[in-house]
Short mmCIF file of C-alpha atoms and ligand atoms in Angstrom, two decimals:
data_model
loop_
_atom_site.label_atom_id
_atom_site.label_comp_id
_atom_site.label_asym_id
_atom_site.label_seq_id
_atom_site.Cartn_x
_atom_site.Cartn_y
_atom_site.Cartn_z
CA MET N 1 84.98 13.40 155.73
CA SER N 2 86.56 15.14 153.03
CA GLU N 3 90.00 14.73 152.09
CA THR N 4 92.85 15.74 149.67
CA LEU N 5 96.24 14.82 149.69
CA ILE N 6 98.89 17.01 148.08
CA ARG N 7 101.56 14.79 146.81
CA ASN N 8 105.49 15.15 146.19
CA ALA N 9 105.69 18.62 146.49
CA ALA N 10 109.23 19.56 145.63
CA HIS N 11 109.18 22.46 148.19
CA VAL N 12 107.02 23.83 151.13
CA LEU N 13 107.55 26.81 152.72
CA THR N 14 105.38 26.63 155.93
CA MET N 15 105.73 29.71 157.37
CA ASP N 16 105.85 28.01 160.90
CA ASP N 17 107.46 29.36 163.80
CA GLY N 18 110.51 27.63 163.26
CA ALA N 19 109.93 28.79 159.43
CA CYS N 20 110.59 25.21 158.55
CA GLU N 21 110.90 24.35 155.03
CA TYR N 22 110.71 21.05 153.70
CA ALA N 23 111.43 19.08 150.37
CA ASP N 24 109.35 16.14 148.38
CA THR N 25 106.85 16.46 151.18
CA ASP N 26 103.32 15.41 151.29
CA ILE N 27 100.66 17.55 152.61
CA LEU N 28 97.14 15.78 153.57
CA VAL N 29 93.94 18.21 154.01
CA ARG N 30 90.91 16.66 155.97
CA ASP N 31 87.64 18.75 156.09
CA GLY N 32 89.14 22.06 155.58
CA VAL N 33 92.21 21.76 157.94
CA ILE N 34 95.92 20.61 157.57
CA ALA N 35 96.11 16.86 159.46
CA GLU N 36 99.18 15.65 157.90
CA ILE N 37 102.84 16.91 156.72
CA GLY N 38 105.08 13.93 155.90
CA SER N 39 106.38 11.26 153.37
CA ASN N 40 104.28 8.65 151.87
CA LEU N 41 101.04 9.79 153.60
CA ALA N 42 97.79 7.87 152.34
CA THR N 43 94.17 9.20 151.61
CA VAL N 44 91.17 8.31 150.74
CA GLY N 45 90.15 11.12 149.02
CA GLU N 46 91.58 12.78 145.80
CA ILE N 47 95.36 12.91 145.06
CA VAL N 48 96.83 16.44 143.79
CA GLU N 49 99.99 15.68 142.25
CA ALA N 50 102.25 18.46 143.10
CA ARG N 51 106.13 17.19 141.67
CA GLY N 52 107.90 20.04 140.32
CA CYS N 53 106.03 22.46 142.56
CA LEU N 54 106.43 25.01 145.60
CA VAL N 55 103.49 24.97 148.30
CA THR N 56 103.05 27.91 150.15
CA PRO N 57 100.26 28.61 152.77
CA GLY N 58 97.56 31.17 150.90
CA LEU N 59 98.38 35.17 150.59
CA VAL N 60 96.44 37.31 152.66
CA ASN N 61 95.36 40.54 151.02
CA THR N 62 94.31 43.26 153.84
CA HIS N 63 93.24 46.18 151.69
CA HIS N 64 91.39 46.31 148.56
CA HIS N 65 88.57 48.59 147.44
CA LEU N 66 87.35 45.83 144.71
CA TYR N 67 84.81 47.89 143.38
CA GLN N 68 87.51 49.80 141.30
CA THR N 69 88.49 47.25 139.03
CA LEU N 70 85.99 48.67 136.79
CA THR N 71 88.04 51.99 136.82
CA ARG N 72 91.28 51.03 136.46
CA ALA N 73 93.57 53.29 134.12
CA VAL N 74 91.10 55.88 133.73
CA PRO N 75 93.13 58.66 131.92
CA GLY N 76 92.22 61.94 134.40
CA GLY N 77 93.35 59.71 136.96
CA GLN N 78 96.32 58.08 135.59
CA ASP N 79 98.87 61.07 137.08
CA ALA N 80 97.19 62.65 139.74
CA LEU N 81 98.04 62.83 143.35
CA LEU N 82 95.57 61.14 146.02
CA PHE N 83 93.42 64.17 146.36
CA GLY N 84 93.38 65.10 142.53
CA TRP N 85 92.71 61.47 141.88
CA LEU N 86 89.63 61.25 144.37
CA LYS N 87 87.86 64.25 142.46
CA THR N 88 88.78 62.64 138.98
CA LEU N 89 87.00 59.28 140.07
CA TYR N 90 84.24 60.06 142.40
CA PRO N 91 81.51 61.23 139.74
CA ILE N 92 82.63 57.79 138.02
CA TRP N 93 81.76 55.79 140.82
CA ALA N 94 78.45 57.80 141.67
CA ARG N 95 77.11 55.76 138.55
CA PHE N 96 77.58 52.50 139.89
CA GLY N 97 74.73 50.26 141.31
CA PRO N 98 74.60 46.70 142.85
CA ALA N 99 75.54 44.88 139.79
CA GLU N 100 78.74 46.83 139.27
CA MET N 101 79.49 45.97 142.65
CA ARG N 102 79.21 42.55 142.26
CA VAL N 103 80.98 41.83 138.82
CA SER N 104 83.57 44.07 139.48
CA ALA N 105 84.41 42.49 143.28
CA LEU N 106 84.07 38.82 141.20
CA THR N 107 86.99 40.29 138.80
CA GLY N 108 89.22 41.60 141.46
CA LEU N 109 88.46 38.21 143.63
CA ALA N 110 89.62 36.13 140.54
CA GLU N 111 92.88 37.80 139.80
CA LEU N 112 93.82 37.56 143.56
CA ALA N 113 93.04 33.95 143.62
CA LEU N 114 94.90 33.46 140.47
CA SER N 115 98.03 35.70 142.19
CA GLY N 116 98.15 32.93 145.51
CA CYS N 117 95.61 35.04 147.43
CA THR N 118 92.99 32.69 149.82
CA LEU N 119 91.90 35.18 152.21
CA THR N 120 91.18 38.83 151.35
CA SER N 121 89.64 41.81 153.24
CA ASP N 122 87.61 44.37 150.97
CA HIS N 123 87.02 48.30 151.90
CA LEU N 124 83.81 49.32 150.43
CA TYR N 125 82.82 52.89 151.03
CA LEU N 126 80.26 54.30 148.75
CA PHE N 127 76.99 52.67 148.44
CA PRO N 128 75.10 54.55 145.26
CA ASN N 129 71.87 53.43 143.71
CA GLY N 130 71.00 50.67 146.20
CA ALA N 131 74.50 48.86 146.09
CA ARG N 132 74.93 46.88 149.53
CA LEU N 133 77.88 45.26 151.33
CA ASP N 134 76.00 42.08 150.37
CA ASP N 135 76.62 42.51 146.76
CA THR N 136 80.39 41.81 147.27
CA ILE N 137 79.60 39.10 149.83
CA ASP N 138 77.90 37.38 147.35
CA ALA N 139 80.60 37.50 145.01
CA ALA N 140 82.81 36.22 147.76
CA ARG N 141 80.97 33.31 148.03
CA GLU N 142 80.45 32.12 144.44
CA ILE N 143 84.23 32.20 143.92
CA GLY N 144 84.80 30.96 147.50
CA LEU N 145 87.44 32.80 149.22
CA ARG N 146 87.55 34.08 152.49
CA PHE N 147 86.43 37.30 152.68
CA HIS N 148 86.57 39.84 155.25
CA PRO N 149 84.14 43.03 153.79
CA THR N 150 84.38 46.02 155.82
CA ARG N 151 81.34 48.55 155.83
CA GLY N 152 82.89 51.79 155.13
CA ALA N 153 81.46 55.14 154.81
CA MET N 154 81.85 58.63 154.02
CA SER N 155 79.82 61.49 155.83
CA ILE N 156 81.28 65.00 155.08
CA GLY N 157 80.67 65.81 151.52
CA GLU N 158 81.66 69.06 149.31
CA SER N 159 79.36 71.58 150.74
CA ALA N 160 80.54 70.80 154.16
CA GLY N 161 84.16 71.06 153.49
CA GLY N 162 84.88 67.40 152.49
CA LEU N 163 86.43 65.93 149.36
CA PRO N 164 83.48 63.68 148.14
CA PRO N 165 80.53 64.92 146.28
CA ASP N 166 77.29 65.37 148.47
CA GLY N 167 75.75 62.63 146.35
CA LEU N 168 78.26 60.07 147.58
CA VAL N 169 77.74 60.69 150.93
CA GLU N 170 75.44 59.09 153.96
CA GLU N 171 74.04 60.17 157.31
CA GLU N 172 76.14 59.07 160.39
CA ARG N 173 72.87 57.33 161.94
CA ALA N 174 72.10 55.68 158.70
CA ILE N 175 75.85 54.39 158.51
CA LEU N 176 76.15 52.81 161.86
CA ASP N 177 72.45 51.28 161.57
CA ASP N 178 73.84 49.30 158.42
CA CYS N 179 76.93 48.46 160.23
CA ILE N 180 74.86 47.03 162.81
CA ARG N 181 72.64 45.19 160.12
CA VAL N 182 75.40 43.78 157.55
CA ILE N 183 77.45 42.32 161.22
CA ASP N 184 74.01 40.83 162.25
CA ALA N 185 73.29 39.34 159.08
CA PHE N 186 77.08 38.12 157.91
CA HIS N 187 79.65 37.92 160.31
CA ASP N 188 80.97 34.73 161.89
CA PRO N 189 83.44 35.00 164.75
CA LYS N 190 84.30 30.88 164.79
CA GLN N 191 87.57 29.28 163.56
CA GLY N 192 87.64 28.78 160.14
CA ALA N 193 84.95 31.65 158.91
CA MET N 194 84.67 32.44 155.32
CA VAL N 195 82.96 35.88 156.21
CA ARG N 196 84.10 37.97 158.82
CA VAL N 197 82.68 41.80 158.60
CA GLY N 198 84.51 44.94 159.77
CA VAL N 199 83.79 48.64 160.16
CA ALA N 200 85.79 50.95 158.41
CA PRO N 201 84.92 54.62 157.99
CA CYS N 202 86.69 55.54 154.75
CA SER N 203 89.69 58.08 156.17
CA PRO N 204 89.63 60.85 158.55
CA PHE N 205 89.06 63.41 155.96
CA SER N 206 85.69 61.87 154.68
CA VAL N 207 84.07 61.35 158.19
CA SER N 208 83.66 63.27 161.26
CA ARG N 209 85.17 62.95 164.65
CA GLU N 210 82.12 61.39 165.79
CA LEU N 211 81.65 58.71 163.89
CA MET N 212 85.02 57.79 164.28
CA ARG N 213 84.29 57.42 167.69
CA ASP N 214 80.99 55.69 167.41
CA ALA N 215 82.23 53.32 164.71
CA ALA N 216 84.73 52.51 167.42
CA ILE N 217 82.50 51.88 170.16
CA LEU N 218 80.09 49.71 168.00
CA ALA N 219 82.70 47.67 166.39
CA ARG N 220 83.87 46.69 170.44
CA ASP N 221 80.34 46.05 171.05
CA LYS N 222 79.93 43.82 168.53
CA GLY N 223 83.19 41.88 168.66
CA VAL N 224 84.41 42.97 165.08
CA MET N 225 87.44 44.89 163.61
CA LEU N 226 88.05 48.44 162.77
CA HIS N 227 89.96 49.51 159.40
CA THR N 228 90.62 52.90 157.83
CA HIS N 229 93.26 54.59 155.83
CA LEU N 230 95.79 56.47 157.50
CA ALA N 231 98.76 58.65 157.06
CA GLU N 232 98.97 57.96 153.37
CA ASN N 233 100.94 61.10 151.76
CA ASP N 234 102.24 64.62 153.05
CA GLU N 235 98.86 66.35 152.12
CA ASP N 236 97.12 63.55 154.82
CA ILE N 237 99.37 64.67 157.04
CA ALA N 238 99.11 68.26 156.56
CA TYR N 239 95.19 67.90 156.65
CA SER N 240 95.15 66.20 160.11
CA LEU N 241 97.64 68.88 161.76
CA SER N 242 95.09 71.76 160.40
CA GLN N 243 91.91 70.15 160.49
CA PHE N 244 92.44 68.47 163.88
CA GLY N 245 95.60 69.77 165.43
CA CYS N 246 97.54 66.85 165.73
CA ARG N 247 99.39 63.66 163.74
CA PRO N 248 97.19 60.98 162.58
CA GLY N 249 98.33 58.22 164.95
CA GLN N 250 97.84 60.90 167.97
CA TYR N 251 93.92 61.50 166.20
CA ALA N 252 93.62 57.59 166.01
CA GLU N 253 94.58 57.07 169.79
CA ASP N 254 92.02 59.57 170.91
CA LEU N 255 89.46 58.15 169.19
CA GLY N 256 89.76 54.65 170.10
CA TRP N 257 91.38 53.70 166.87
CA THR N 258 94.46 51.89 168.06
CA GLY N 259 94.21 48.11 169.24
CA ALA N 260 94.83 44.30 168.29
CA ASP N 261 91.34 44.56 166.52
CA VAL N 262 92.37 47.58 164.44
CA TRP N 263 94.23 47.82 161.20
CA HIS N 264 95.34 50.93 159.52
CA ALA N 265 96.19 51.06 155.67
CA HIS N 266 99.03 52.76 154.09
CA CYS N 267 100.95 54.24 157.26
CA VAL N 268 103.35 55.74 154.84
CA LYS N 269 104.24 58.68 156.96
CA LEU N 270 104.07 57.39 160.36
CA ASP N 271 106.96 58.74 162.73
CA GLY N 272 108.95 57.12 165.58
CA GLN N 273 106.27 58.01 167.79
CA GLU N 274 103.47 56.70 165.72
CA ILE N 275 105.53 53.52 165.44
CA ASP N 276 106.07 53.04 168.67
CA LEU N 277 102.35 53.39 169.44
CA PHE N 278 101.20 50.95 167.11
CA THR N 279 103.72 48.26 168.71
CA LYS N 280 102.59 49.00 172.21
CA THR N 281 99.00 48.58 171.07
CA GLY N 282 98.97 45.82 168.67
CA THR N 283 97.66 48.07 165.97
CA GLY N 284 98.23 46.61 162.26
CA VAL N 285 99.25 47.99 159.23
CA ALA N 286 98.12 46.95 155.76
CA HIS N 287 101.44 47.91 153.26
CA CYS N 288 100.31 48.88 149.82
CA PRO N 289 103.66 49.12 148.12
CA CYS N 290 102.73 49.65 144.45
CA SER N 291 99.62 51.92 145.48
CA ASN N 292 102.11 53.94 147.13
CA CYS N 293 104.34 54.34 144.22
CA ARG N 294 101.18 54.93 141.42
CA LEU N 295 100.42 57.94 143.61
CA GLY N 296 103.63 58.91 144.73
CA SER N 297 102.96 58.70 148.27
CA GLY N 298 106.22 57.75 149.52
CA ILE N 299 107.85 54.74 151.08
CA ALA N 300 106.54 53.14 154.29
CA PRO N 301 108.89 52.47 157.04
CA VAL N 302 108.16 48.93 156.90
CA ARG N 303 111.54 47.73 157.86
CA ALA N 304 111.59 50.06 161.29
CA MET N 305 107.58 48.80 161.78
CA ARG N 306 108.85 44.96 161.36
CA ASP N 307 112.10 45.80 163.66
CA ALA N 308 110.00 47.84 166.20
CA GLY N 309 107.07 44.82 165.98
CA VAL N 310 104.38 45.94 164.41
CA LYS N 311 102.21 43.66 162.73
CA VAL N 312 102.27 44.25 158.86
CA GLY N 313 100.48 42.68 156.14
CA LEU N 314 100.14 43.51 152.31
CA GLY N 315 97.13 44.90 150.60
CA VAL N 316 97.24 45.55 146.76
CA ASP N 317 94.85 48.68 147.41
CA GLY N 318 92.09 49.64 145.08
CA SER N 319 92.52 48.60 141.49
CA ALA N 320 92.09 52.41 140.21
CA SER N 321 95.44 53.10 141.97
CA ASN N 322 97.57 50.18 141.43
CA ASP N 323 95.90 49.41 138.60
CA ALA N 324 96.85 45.76 138.96
CA GLY N 325 95.32 43.49 141.88
CA SER N 326 97.76 40.45 141.76
CA LEU N 327 99.33 40.10 145.83
CA VAL N 328 102.31 37.85 144.40
CA ALA N 329 103.31 41.08 142.57
CA GLU N 330 102.68 43.10 145.65
CA ALA N 331 104.92 41.01 147.68
CA ARG N 332 107.90 41.44 145.19
CA GLN N 333 107.09 45.25 145.32
CA ALA N 334 107.37 45.34 148.85
CA MET N 335 110.52 43.47 148.98
CA LEU N 336 111.94 45.55 145.95
CA LEU N 337 110.50 49.01 147.79
CA GLN N 338 112.31 48.48 150.89
CA ARG N 339 115.74 47.79 149.38
CA VAL N 340 115.73 51.14 147.37
CA ALA N 341 115.24 52.89 150.65
CA GLN N 342 117.80 50.77 153.02
CA GLY N 343 119.61 48.77 150.81
CA ALA N 344 119.86 44.78 149.33
CA ASP N 345 119.77 43.51 152.44
CA ALA N 346 117.02 45.40 153.87
CA MET N 347 114.15 42.90 152.92
CA SER N 348 114.47 39.06 151.77
CA ALA N 349 112.55 37.13 149.29
CA ARG N 350 111.19 34.75 152.33
CA GLU N 351 110.61 37.45 154.89
CA ALA N 352 108.42 39.24 152.07
CA LEU N 353 106.35 36.51 151.51
CA ARG N 354 105.94 35.81 155.20
CA ILE N 355 104.45 39.26 155.48
CA ALA N 356 102.09 38.46 152.50
CA THR N 357 100.91 35.22 154.14
CA ARG N 358 101.44 34.70 158.08
CA GLY N 359 101.80 38.70 158.40
CA GLY N 360 98.32 39.46 156.87
CA ALA N 361 96.64 36.99 158.54
CA GLU N 362 97.86 38.29 161.93
CA VAL N 363 96.76 41.87 161.07
CA LEU N 364 92.97 40.15 160.08
CA GLY N 365 92.95 38.34 163.90
CA ARG N 366 92.74 35.07 161.52
CA ASP N 367 95.81 32.99 163.54
CA GLU N 368 94.27 29.56 162.38
CA CYS N 369 95.24 30.90 159.04
CA GLY N 370 98.58 32.01 157.04
CA GLN N 371 100.90 28.78 157.78
CA ILE N 372 101.39 25.44 156.69
CA ALA N 373 101.23 23.32 160.16
CA PRO N 374 98.96 20.53 161.60
CA GLY N 375 95.50 21.92 162.41
CA TYR N 376 95.93 24.71 160.66
CA ARG N 377 93.19 25.89 157.97
CA ALA N 378 94.10 24.32 154.61
CA ASP N 379 94.41 27.85 152.61
CA LEU N 380 97.13 26.74 150.22
CA ALA N 381 99.02 27.90 147.04
CA ILE N 382 100.97 25.48 144.51
CA TRP N 383 103.24 27.18 142.37
CA ASP N 384 104.46 25.35 139.51
CA VAL N 385 108.44 25.86 139.34
CA SER N 386 109.01 23.91 136.51
CA GLY N 387 108.04 26.38 134.11
CA ILE N 388 109.98 29.41 132.16
CA GLU N 389 109.66 32.19 135.07
CA SER N 390 111.93 29.62 137.22
CA ALA N 391 113.86 27.68 134.76
CA GLY N 392 117.51 28.10 135.93
CA SER N 393 116.64 29.46 139.54
CA TRP N 394 118.74 27.73 142.26
CA ASP N 395 116.18 28.39 144.77
CA PRO N 396 112.59 28.30 143.71
CA ALA N 397 111.32 28.70 146.98
CA ALA N 398 112.77 32.31 146.37
CA LEU N 399 109.45 32.79 144.58
CA LEU N 400 109.59 36.70 144.44
CA LEU N 401 112.92 36.83 142.70
CA ALA N 402 112.13 34.54 139.96
CA GLY N 403 108.43 33.67 139.50
CA PRO N 404 106.16 32.13 138.61
CA THR N 405 103.41 34.91 139.05
CA CYS N 406 100.13 32.74 138.84
CA VAL N 407 99.27 29.84 140.81
CA ARG N 408 98.75 26.60 139.05
CA ASP N 409 96.25 25.46 141.92
CA LEU N 410 94.70 27.15 144.92
CA PHE N 411 92.78 25.68 147.91
CA VAL N 412 90.51 27.57 150.51
CA GLU N 413 89.35 25.85 153.60
CA GLY N 414 90.20 22.83 151.76
CA ARG N 415 88.32 23.27 148.57
CA GLN N 416 89.76 23.59 145.50
CA ILE N 417 89.25 27.12 143.85
CA VAL N 418 91.88 27.19 141.00
CA ARG N 419 92.92 24.20 139.15
CA ASP N 420 95.40 23.99 136.43
CA GLY N 421 96.11 27.82 136.45
CA GLU N 422 91.97 28.34 136.01
CA ILE N 423 89.57 29.63 137.90
CA ALA N 424 87.45 26.48 139.20
CA THR N 425 84.30 27.95 140.49
CA LEU N 426 82.91 30.31 138.22
CA ASP N 427 83.16 30.90 134.20
CA LEU N 428 85.81 33.86 134.13
CA PRO N 429 85.49 34.44 130.37
CA VAL N 430 81.77 35.50 131.23
CA VAL N 431 82.90 37.56 134.18
CA ILE N 432 85.34 39.38 131.86
CA GLU N 433 83.24 39.86 129.28
CA GLU N 434 80.11 41.61 131.71
CA GLN N 435 83.22 43.77 133.49
CA THR N 436 84.44 44.85 130.07
CA ARG N 437 80.74 46.22 129.14
CA MET N 438 80.17 47.53 132.19
CA ALA N 439 83.45 49.49 131.83
CA ARG N 440 82.63 50.73 128.42
CA ALA N 441 79.16 51.75 129.55
CA LEU N 442 80.61 54.10 132.23
CA ALA N 443 83.19 55.43 129.82
CA GLU N 444 80.72 56.47 127.73
CA ALA N 445 78.64 58.20 130.33
CA SER N 446 81.49 60.08 131.43
ZN1 ZN X 1 92.71 52.23 150.02
#
C-alpha cells in the first residue's frame, strides 16, 4: 500500500457534482486513488504540505500533436491560414524519425505537466522514416502522464488531389493493420489505465470516405475511441460542401463518426443542427481556442454547445499552431474568447476550469478522472497561490483570472510528476538540449 497526504490545502476546487469547494483541507491518496477528504487526516506515508496552495483536479488535454513542438514559430507558417500553414510544414515533418517523435513528445508532455495537465491525448498522423506511435507512448511512460495516443493517418496525397505530399501518406490497408497492432499492444480498457489508444484519421480532407467508415467499424470492434479534426474553418466547410455535397456534421454522421466514443477537434463552424446532432449522440468536442485564434479560424460556439449539453474539453492543439503548450493558458483563453463573442458573463473562471478538468475527462471517456472525490483517480494539481501572480487576489480559486500559470506539484495516479515546480521524473535540461539541437538541424536542412 502506498499513501500520500496532501495537508492543509488553503483551497480545494473539487469539480464534483455539487461543485464543492473546501478551505484548509487535507486529501489522502492511497494506491493511486483519492481515499479521503477532510481535516486532520493521518497517514503512514509521505506528507506534502499544501499551506498557501490551491488544489484542483489535474487538467485534461483532449487535442495535441506533440511532434509539432519541434516546429514552433516556423517563419513561413507564422501568418498563414490552415491550408497554407500545412503546406509550409509538411516537407519539414517529412524529415522526422523515431528520435524526433520521442524527444518532441517528451518536450510537449513536460510542458503540459508544468501547466497542470495529468491526462493528455495525442494525435499523431504521420509516420516518416520508421516513426511509430510507440515512440510517443515510450515518452509518456518515461514522464508518467496518463496518455491517450491516437493512431492518425493520411492517405490522399497531392497526386490524388489531397493536401499532403505523397511521401507522407500511407496505404489504407497498412493504416488499419497498424491501428490493430497498436491497440492490441498498448490499449488498456481498465479503470485507472495509463494508456488508451484511439483511432484517428487526420481529417476528412486527407483520407478517403472508405477509410473514415472502416476506421469507425474497426474502433467499435476493438472498443476504442475515434478522433479527428472537424469543421475547423470556412475553408474546411467549403471543402466539405464541394467534395462531399454536405456539411461536416452530416459527413460525420453518415460514416459512423458520432457517438459517445467519438470526439472531434475544433468544431469552430458547427451550426445549430450540428450542435443538436452532437448533443443527441453524445459526441464530444476538443475546443482549441489559442490555435483557432492563431490560425484565424474563428470563435467556436462553446457557450451554445455547453448550453445544449454537448461534452466539451480543451486542447492546446499542436505546438506549430499555438505555439505554446500550456493547458492552463488554454483554459484562460477559452474563457476570454467566449467573453469576446458574448460578453463578460459568458463564461466564468470556474466554468472554464471545469471544462479543462472534468469536461476533458468526460470527452475522453474517463469518468473516474477529472474531479476530487473519494474513489476517483488521484490526478491532482497543486498551485502555489502565495506568489507574485496571485498577490492581492481576493479569490485565489479563480485561478484563470490571476495566476499562477505553473504548478508547484503534480500527481498522476498518486505518483509525483512535478515537485517544487520541476519535473521529477526526467532530466528536463537534457531533453531541452536535445530538442534544441534537433530543431536546429531541421531548420538547417530546410
Ligand atoms: Zn489539430
